[in-house]
XYZ file of N, CA, C and O in Angstrom:
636
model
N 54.669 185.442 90.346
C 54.728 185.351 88.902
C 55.805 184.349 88.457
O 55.557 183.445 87.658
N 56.949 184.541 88.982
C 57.850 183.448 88.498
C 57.600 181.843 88.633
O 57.695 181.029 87.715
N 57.191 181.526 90.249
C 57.079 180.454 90.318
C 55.572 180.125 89.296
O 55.437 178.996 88.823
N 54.699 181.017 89.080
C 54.168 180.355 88.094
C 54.318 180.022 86.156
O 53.690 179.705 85.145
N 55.389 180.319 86.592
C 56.303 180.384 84.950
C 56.942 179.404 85.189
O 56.919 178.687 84.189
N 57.812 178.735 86.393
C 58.457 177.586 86.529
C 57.220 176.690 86.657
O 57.519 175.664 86.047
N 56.034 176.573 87.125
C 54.749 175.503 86.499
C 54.832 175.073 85.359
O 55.122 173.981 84.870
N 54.488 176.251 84.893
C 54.190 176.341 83.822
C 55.185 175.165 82.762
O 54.747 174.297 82.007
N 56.658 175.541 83.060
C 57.709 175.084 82.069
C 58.010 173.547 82.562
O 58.698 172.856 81.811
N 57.574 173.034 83.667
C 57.461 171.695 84.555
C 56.377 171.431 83.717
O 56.630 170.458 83.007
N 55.151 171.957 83.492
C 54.011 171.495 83.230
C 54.391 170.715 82.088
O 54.568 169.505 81.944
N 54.512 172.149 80.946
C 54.778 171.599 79.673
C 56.007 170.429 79.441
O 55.724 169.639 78.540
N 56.894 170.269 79.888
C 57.723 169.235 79.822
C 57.214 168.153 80.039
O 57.735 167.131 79.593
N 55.855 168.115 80.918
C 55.343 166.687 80.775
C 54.399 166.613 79.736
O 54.382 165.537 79.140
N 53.642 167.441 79.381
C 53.362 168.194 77.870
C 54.125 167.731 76.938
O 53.540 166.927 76.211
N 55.248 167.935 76.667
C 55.847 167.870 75.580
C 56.668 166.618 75.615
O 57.196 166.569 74.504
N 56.999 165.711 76.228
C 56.905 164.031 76.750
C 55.341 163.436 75.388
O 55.085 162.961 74.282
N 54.852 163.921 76.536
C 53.541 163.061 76.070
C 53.045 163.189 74.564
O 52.420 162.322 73.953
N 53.462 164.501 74.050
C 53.327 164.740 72.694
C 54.231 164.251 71.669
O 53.836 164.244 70.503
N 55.540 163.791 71.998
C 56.256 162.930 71.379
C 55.650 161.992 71.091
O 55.031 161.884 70.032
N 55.712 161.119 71.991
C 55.460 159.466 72.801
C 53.973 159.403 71.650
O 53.795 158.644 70.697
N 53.205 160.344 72.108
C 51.841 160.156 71.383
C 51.489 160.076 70.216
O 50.545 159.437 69.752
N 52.736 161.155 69.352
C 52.595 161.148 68.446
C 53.323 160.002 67.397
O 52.960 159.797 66.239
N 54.091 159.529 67.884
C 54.510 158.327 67.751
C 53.524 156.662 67.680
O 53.729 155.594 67.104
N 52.274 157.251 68.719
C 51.765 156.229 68.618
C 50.812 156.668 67.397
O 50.212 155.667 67.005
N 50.454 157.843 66.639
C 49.652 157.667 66.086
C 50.338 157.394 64.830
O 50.108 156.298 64.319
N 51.173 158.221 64.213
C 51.816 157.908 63.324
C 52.365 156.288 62.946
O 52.073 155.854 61.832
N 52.903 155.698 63.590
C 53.420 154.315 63.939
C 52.891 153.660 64.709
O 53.574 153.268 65.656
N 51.295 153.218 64.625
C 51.268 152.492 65.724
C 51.285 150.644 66.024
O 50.830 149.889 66.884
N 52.083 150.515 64.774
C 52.457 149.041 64.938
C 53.279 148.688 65.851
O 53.250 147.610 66.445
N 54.312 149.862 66.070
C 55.125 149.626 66.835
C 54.338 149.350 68.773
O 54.197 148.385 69.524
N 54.110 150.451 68.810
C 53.955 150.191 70.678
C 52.370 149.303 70.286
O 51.975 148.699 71.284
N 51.864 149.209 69.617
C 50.994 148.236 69.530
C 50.903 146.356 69.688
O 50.198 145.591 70.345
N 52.043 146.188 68.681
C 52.745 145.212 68.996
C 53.327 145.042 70.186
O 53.484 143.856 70.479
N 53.754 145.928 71.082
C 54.586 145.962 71.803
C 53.780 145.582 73.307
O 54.114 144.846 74.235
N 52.377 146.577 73.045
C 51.180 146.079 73.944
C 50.885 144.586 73.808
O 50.703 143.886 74.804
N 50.847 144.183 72.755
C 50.231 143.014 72.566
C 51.582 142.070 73.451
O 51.321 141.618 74.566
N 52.606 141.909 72.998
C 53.336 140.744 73.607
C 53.649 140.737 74.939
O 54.445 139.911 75.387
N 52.789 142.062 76.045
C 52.531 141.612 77.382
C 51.528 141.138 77.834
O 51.445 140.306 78.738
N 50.443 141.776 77.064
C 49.329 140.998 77.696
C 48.911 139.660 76.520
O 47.814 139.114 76.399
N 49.768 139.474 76.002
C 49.548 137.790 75.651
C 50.255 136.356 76.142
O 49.970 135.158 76.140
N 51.669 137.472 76.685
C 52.702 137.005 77.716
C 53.267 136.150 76.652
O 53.107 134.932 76.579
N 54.069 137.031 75.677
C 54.722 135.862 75.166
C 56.460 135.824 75.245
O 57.139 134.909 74.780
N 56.860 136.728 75.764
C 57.950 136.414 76.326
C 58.167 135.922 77.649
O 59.343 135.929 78.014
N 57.338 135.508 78.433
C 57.222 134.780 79.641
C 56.845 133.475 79.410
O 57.119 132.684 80.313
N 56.214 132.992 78.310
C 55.974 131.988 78.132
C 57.427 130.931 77.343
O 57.594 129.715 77.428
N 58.173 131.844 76.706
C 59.105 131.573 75.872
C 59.714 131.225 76.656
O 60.038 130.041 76.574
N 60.310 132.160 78.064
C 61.827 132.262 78.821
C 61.122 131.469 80.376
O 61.794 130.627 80.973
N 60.221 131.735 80.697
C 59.673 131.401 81.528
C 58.414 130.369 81.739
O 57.498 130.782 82.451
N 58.317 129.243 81.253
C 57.369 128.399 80.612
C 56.620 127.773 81.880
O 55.406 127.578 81.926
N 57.635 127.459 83.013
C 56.373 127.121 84.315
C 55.729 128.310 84.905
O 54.503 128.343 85.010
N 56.370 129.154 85.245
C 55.697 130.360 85.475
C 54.828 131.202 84.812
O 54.133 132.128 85.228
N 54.989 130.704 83.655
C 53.844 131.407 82.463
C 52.541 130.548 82.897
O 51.488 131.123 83.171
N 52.663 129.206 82.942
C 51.694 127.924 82.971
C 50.373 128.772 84.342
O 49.143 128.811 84.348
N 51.361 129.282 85.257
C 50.570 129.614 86.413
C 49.812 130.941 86.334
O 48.844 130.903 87.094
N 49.926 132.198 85.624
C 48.840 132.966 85.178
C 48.679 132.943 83.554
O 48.482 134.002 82.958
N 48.753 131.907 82.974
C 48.344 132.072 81.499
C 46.887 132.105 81.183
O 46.428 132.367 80.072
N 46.038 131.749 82.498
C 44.632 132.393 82.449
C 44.612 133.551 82.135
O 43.798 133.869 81.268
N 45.507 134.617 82.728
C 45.408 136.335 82.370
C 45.479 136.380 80.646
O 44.922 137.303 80.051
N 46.078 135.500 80.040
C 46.465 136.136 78.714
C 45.227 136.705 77.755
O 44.092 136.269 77.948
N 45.463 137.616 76.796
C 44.880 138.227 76.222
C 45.341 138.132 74.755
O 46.107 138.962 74.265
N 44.743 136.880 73.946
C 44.773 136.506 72.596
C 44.167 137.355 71.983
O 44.875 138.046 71.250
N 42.913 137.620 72.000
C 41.935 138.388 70.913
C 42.883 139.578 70.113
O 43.726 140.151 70.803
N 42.770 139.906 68.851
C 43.705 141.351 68.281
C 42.296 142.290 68.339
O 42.473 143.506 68.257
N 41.162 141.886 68.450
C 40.525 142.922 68.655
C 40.381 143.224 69.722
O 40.510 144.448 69.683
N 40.101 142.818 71.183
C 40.572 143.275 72.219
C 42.149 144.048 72.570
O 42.303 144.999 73.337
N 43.119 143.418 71.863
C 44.143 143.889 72.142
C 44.235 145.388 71.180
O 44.900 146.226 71.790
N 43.771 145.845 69.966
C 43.942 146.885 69.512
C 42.670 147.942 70.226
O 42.612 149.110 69.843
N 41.753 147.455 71.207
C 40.691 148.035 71.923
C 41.676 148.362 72.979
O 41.813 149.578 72.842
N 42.260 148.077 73.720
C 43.045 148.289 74.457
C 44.001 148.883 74.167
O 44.345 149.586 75.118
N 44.671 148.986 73.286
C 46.218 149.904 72.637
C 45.478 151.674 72.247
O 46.059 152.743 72.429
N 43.976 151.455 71.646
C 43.142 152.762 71.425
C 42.958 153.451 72.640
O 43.489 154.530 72.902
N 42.278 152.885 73.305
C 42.057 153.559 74.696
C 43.145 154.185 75.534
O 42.968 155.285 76.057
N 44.440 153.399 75.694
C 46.123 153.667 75.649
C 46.164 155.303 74.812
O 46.423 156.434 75.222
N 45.850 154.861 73.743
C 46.621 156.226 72.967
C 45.343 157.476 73.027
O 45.581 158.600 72.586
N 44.316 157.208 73.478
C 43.465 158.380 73.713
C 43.611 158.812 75.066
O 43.197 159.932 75.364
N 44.175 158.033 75.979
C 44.260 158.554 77.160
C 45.458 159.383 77.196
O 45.600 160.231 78.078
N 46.568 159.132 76.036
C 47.702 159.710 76.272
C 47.670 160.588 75.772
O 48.437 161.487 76.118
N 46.588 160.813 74.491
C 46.358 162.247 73.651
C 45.662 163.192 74.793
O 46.219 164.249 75.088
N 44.386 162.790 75.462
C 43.951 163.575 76.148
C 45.022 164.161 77.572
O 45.093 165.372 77.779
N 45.726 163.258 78.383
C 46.608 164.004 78.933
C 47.705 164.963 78.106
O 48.283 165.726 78.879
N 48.163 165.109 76.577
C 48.916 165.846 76.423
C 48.230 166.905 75.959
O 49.020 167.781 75.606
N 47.059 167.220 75.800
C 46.120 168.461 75.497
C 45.798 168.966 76.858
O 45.806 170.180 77.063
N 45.529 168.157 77.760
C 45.474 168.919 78.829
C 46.770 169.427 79.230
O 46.823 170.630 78.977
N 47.728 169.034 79.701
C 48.769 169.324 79.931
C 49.449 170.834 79.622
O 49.952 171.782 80.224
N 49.065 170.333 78.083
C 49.063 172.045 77.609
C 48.531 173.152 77.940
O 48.955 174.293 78.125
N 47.129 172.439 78.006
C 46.101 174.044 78.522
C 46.313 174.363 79.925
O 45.843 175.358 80.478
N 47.283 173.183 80.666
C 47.152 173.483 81.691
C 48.916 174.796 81.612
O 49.000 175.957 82.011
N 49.569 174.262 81.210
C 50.656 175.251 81.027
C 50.342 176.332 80.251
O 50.945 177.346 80.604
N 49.581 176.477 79.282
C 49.323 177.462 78.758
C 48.634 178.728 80.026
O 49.152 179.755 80.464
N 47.610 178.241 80.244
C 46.844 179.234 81.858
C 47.940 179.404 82.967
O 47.790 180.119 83.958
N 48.627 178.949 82.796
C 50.092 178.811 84.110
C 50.744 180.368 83.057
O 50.554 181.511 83.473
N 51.113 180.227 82.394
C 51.476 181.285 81.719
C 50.708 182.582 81.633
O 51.268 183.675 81.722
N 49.498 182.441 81.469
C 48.450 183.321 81.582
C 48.511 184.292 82.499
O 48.813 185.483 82.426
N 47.970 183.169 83.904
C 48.136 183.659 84.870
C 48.997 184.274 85.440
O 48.613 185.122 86.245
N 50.370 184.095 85.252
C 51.397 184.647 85.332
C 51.456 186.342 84.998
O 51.797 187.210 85.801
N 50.964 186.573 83.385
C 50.620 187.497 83.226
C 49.338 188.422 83.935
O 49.063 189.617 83.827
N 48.894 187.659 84.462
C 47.337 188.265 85.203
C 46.152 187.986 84.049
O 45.157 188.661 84.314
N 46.032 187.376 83.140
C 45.021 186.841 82.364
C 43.927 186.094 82.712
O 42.838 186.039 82.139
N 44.296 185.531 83.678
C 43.275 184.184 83.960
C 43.703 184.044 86.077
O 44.722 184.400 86.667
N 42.674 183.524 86.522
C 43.173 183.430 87.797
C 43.912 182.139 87.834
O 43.645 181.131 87.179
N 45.393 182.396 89.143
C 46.082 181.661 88.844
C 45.775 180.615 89.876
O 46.738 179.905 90.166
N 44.207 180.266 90.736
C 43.631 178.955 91.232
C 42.785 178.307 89.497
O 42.695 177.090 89.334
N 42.536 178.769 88.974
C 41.925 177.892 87.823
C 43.503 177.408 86.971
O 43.649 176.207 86.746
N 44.509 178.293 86.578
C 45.395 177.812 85.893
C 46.110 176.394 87.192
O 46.544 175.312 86.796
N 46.068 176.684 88.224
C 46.811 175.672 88.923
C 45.967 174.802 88.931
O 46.272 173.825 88.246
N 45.073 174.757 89.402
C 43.672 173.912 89.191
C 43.952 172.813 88.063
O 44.394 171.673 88.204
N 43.578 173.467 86.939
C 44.361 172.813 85.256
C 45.202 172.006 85.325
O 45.049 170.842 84.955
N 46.566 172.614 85.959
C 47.758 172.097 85.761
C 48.101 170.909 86.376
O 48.885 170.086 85.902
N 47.033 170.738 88.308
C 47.269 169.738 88.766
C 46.172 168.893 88.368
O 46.078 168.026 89.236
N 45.483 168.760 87.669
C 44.435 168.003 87.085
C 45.036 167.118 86.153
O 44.839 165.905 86.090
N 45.826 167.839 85.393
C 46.289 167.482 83.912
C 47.795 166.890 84.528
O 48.376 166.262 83.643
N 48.481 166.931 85.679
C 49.872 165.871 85.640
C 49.341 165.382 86.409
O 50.133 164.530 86.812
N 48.105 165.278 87.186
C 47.745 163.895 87.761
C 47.351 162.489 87.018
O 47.655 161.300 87.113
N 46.286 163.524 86.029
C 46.276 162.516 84.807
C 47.676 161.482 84.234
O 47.935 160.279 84.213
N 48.107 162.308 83.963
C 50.030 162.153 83.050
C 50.306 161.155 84.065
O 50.591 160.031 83.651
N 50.261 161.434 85.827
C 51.241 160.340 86.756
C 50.396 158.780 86.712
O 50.783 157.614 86.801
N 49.070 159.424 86.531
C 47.775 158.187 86.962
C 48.142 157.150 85.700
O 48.056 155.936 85.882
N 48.507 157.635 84.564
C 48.171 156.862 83.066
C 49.242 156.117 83.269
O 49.136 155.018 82.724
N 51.023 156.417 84.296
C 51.591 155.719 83.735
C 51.333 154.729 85.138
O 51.832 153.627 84.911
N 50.819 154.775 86.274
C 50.765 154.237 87.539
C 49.669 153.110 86.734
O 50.013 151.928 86.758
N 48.784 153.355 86.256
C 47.902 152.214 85.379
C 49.032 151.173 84.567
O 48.877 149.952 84.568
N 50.056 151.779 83.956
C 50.712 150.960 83.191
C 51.551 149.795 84.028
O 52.095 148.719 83.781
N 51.304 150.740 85.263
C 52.309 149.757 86.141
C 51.367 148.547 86.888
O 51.471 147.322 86.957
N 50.718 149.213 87.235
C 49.154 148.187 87.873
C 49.026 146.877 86.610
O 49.220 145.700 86.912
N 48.747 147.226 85.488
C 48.218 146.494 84.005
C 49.470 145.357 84.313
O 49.392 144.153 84.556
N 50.580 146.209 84.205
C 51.859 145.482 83.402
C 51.826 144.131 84.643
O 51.800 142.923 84.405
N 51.837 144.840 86.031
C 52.294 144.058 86.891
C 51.031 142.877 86.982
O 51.186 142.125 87.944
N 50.046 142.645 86.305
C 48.573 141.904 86.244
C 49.699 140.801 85.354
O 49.945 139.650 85.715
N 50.275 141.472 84.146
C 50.904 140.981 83.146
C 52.045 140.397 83.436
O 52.697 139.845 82.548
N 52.443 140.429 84.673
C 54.003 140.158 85.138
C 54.861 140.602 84.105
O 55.589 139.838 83.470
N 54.791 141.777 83.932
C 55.497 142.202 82.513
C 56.735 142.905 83.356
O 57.052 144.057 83.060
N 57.354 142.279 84.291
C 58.146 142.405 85.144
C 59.644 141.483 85.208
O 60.818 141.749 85.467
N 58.743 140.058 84.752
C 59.762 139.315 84.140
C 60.447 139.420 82.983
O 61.665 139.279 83.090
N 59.993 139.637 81.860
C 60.860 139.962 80.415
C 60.850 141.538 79.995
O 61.711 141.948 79.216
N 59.685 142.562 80.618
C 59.578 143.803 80.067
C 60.021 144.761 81.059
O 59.373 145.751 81.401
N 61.461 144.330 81.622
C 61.930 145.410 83.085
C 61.942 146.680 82.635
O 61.402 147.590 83.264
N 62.800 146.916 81.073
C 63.053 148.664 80.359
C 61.310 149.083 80.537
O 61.110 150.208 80.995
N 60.496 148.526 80.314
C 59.256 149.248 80.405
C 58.753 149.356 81.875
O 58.615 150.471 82.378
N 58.529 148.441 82.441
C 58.510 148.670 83.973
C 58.846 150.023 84.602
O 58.029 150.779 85.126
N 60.998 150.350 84.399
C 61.658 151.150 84.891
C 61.094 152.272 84.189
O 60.976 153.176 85.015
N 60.531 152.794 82.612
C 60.418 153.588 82.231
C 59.053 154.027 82.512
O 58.719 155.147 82.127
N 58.227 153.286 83.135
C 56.881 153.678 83.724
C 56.744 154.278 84.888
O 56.069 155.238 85.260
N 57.681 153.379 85.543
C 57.992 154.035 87.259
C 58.251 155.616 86.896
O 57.739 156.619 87.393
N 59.326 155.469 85.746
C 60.309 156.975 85.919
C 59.137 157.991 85.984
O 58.980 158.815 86.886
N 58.302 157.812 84.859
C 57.413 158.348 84.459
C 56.481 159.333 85.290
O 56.326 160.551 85.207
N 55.640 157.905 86.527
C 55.310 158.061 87.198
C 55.784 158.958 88.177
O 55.075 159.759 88.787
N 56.777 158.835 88.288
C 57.583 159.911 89.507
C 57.832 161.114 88.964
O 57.603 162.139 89.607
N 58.196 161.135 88.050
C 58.149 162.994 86.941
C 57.180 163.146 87.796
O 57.237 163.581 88.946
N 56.114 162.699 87.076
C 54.676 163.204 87.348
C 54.149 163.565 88.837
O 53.433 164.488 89.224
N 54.724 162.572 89.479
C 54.509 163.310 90.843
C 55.367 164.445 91.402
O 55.088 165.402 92.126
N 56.335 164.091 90.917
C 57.542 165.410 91.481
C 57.164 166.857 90.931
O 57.403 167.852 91.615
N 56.441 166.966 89.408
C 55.373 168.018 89.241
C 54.054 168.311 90.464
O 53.669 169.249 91.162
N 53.825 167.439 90.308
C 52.493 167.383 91.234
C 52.540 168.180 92.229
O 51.854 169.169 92.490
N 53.923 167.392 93.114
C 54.574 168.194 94.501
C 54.744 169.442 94.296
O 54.069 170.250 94.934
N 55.615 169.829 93.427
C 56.104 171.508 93.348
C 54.729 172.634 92.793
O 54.729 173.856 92.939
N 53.670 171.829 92.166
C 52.415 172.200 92.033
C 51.406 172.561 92.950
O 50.702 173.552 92.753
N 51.265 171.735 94.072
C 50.545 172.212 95.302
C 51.182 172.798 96.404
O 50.587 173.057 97.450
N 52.460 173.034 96.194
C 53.226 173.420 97.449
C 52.925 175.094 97.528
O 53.402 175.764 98.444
């Protein structure tokens, strides 16, 4: 019972991450929108880094309707991992109590922070397409971090 109450409270913390972050994007989403846009258009690599930009500036991504197609899909993937997330801590709790069996609540739970680790391991895959490595390191490092929460749940989840 306990260790599924410590799931549970691991769970939701990546839960309640993602429900910030998310809600942020919906409320405001000029901000990380914009923010999408000036990696995959590479324009701070092009600014600071102008021969090295020259050599994947094929990757860039001008269109604003592609780029706000891409920032949507971003913020639905991040809504849907923080709803799961929940239900998955919520049944972690459940189960705990004996409500629900606690292979479907774990089930949930590692479904839903695989999601959470996968979305930000994409950001890292995308970014690094983007070399968003050269001018966007705070995002880089804060994706990695991300990523590793998410697995370090993961771990204490199947163990």
């Amino acid at each position: 019972m306990i260790l599924l109450l410590v799931e549970a409270a691991l769970v939701a913390g990546l839960g309640t991450w993602m429900v910030v972050a998310v809600a942020d994007n919906w409320r405001h989403p000029r901000m990380n929108e914009e923010a999408v846009a000036m990696v995959v258009r590479l324009d701070l690599m092009a600014q600071e880094y102008p021969e090295d930009y020259r050599l994947i500036a094929h990757r860039r991504i001008d269109d604003p309707v592609s780029i706000r197609r891409l920032f949507h899909a971003m913020r639905a993937a991040e809504t849907l991992a923080a709803v799961a997330l929940f239900a998955g801590a919520i049944l972690l709790v459940l189960a705990a109590g004996g409500a629900v069996p606690a292979p479907l609540a774990t089930g949930t739970a590692i479904v839903a922070s695989a999601f959470f680790t996968l979305i930000w391991g994409g950001f890292i895959i995308g970014g690094n397409y983007f070399a968003y490595w050269y001018c966007h390191q705070w995002a880089q490092s804060n994706h990695f971090m991300l990523m590793f929460w998410g697995f370090f749940v993961l771990i204490v989840l199947m163990i």
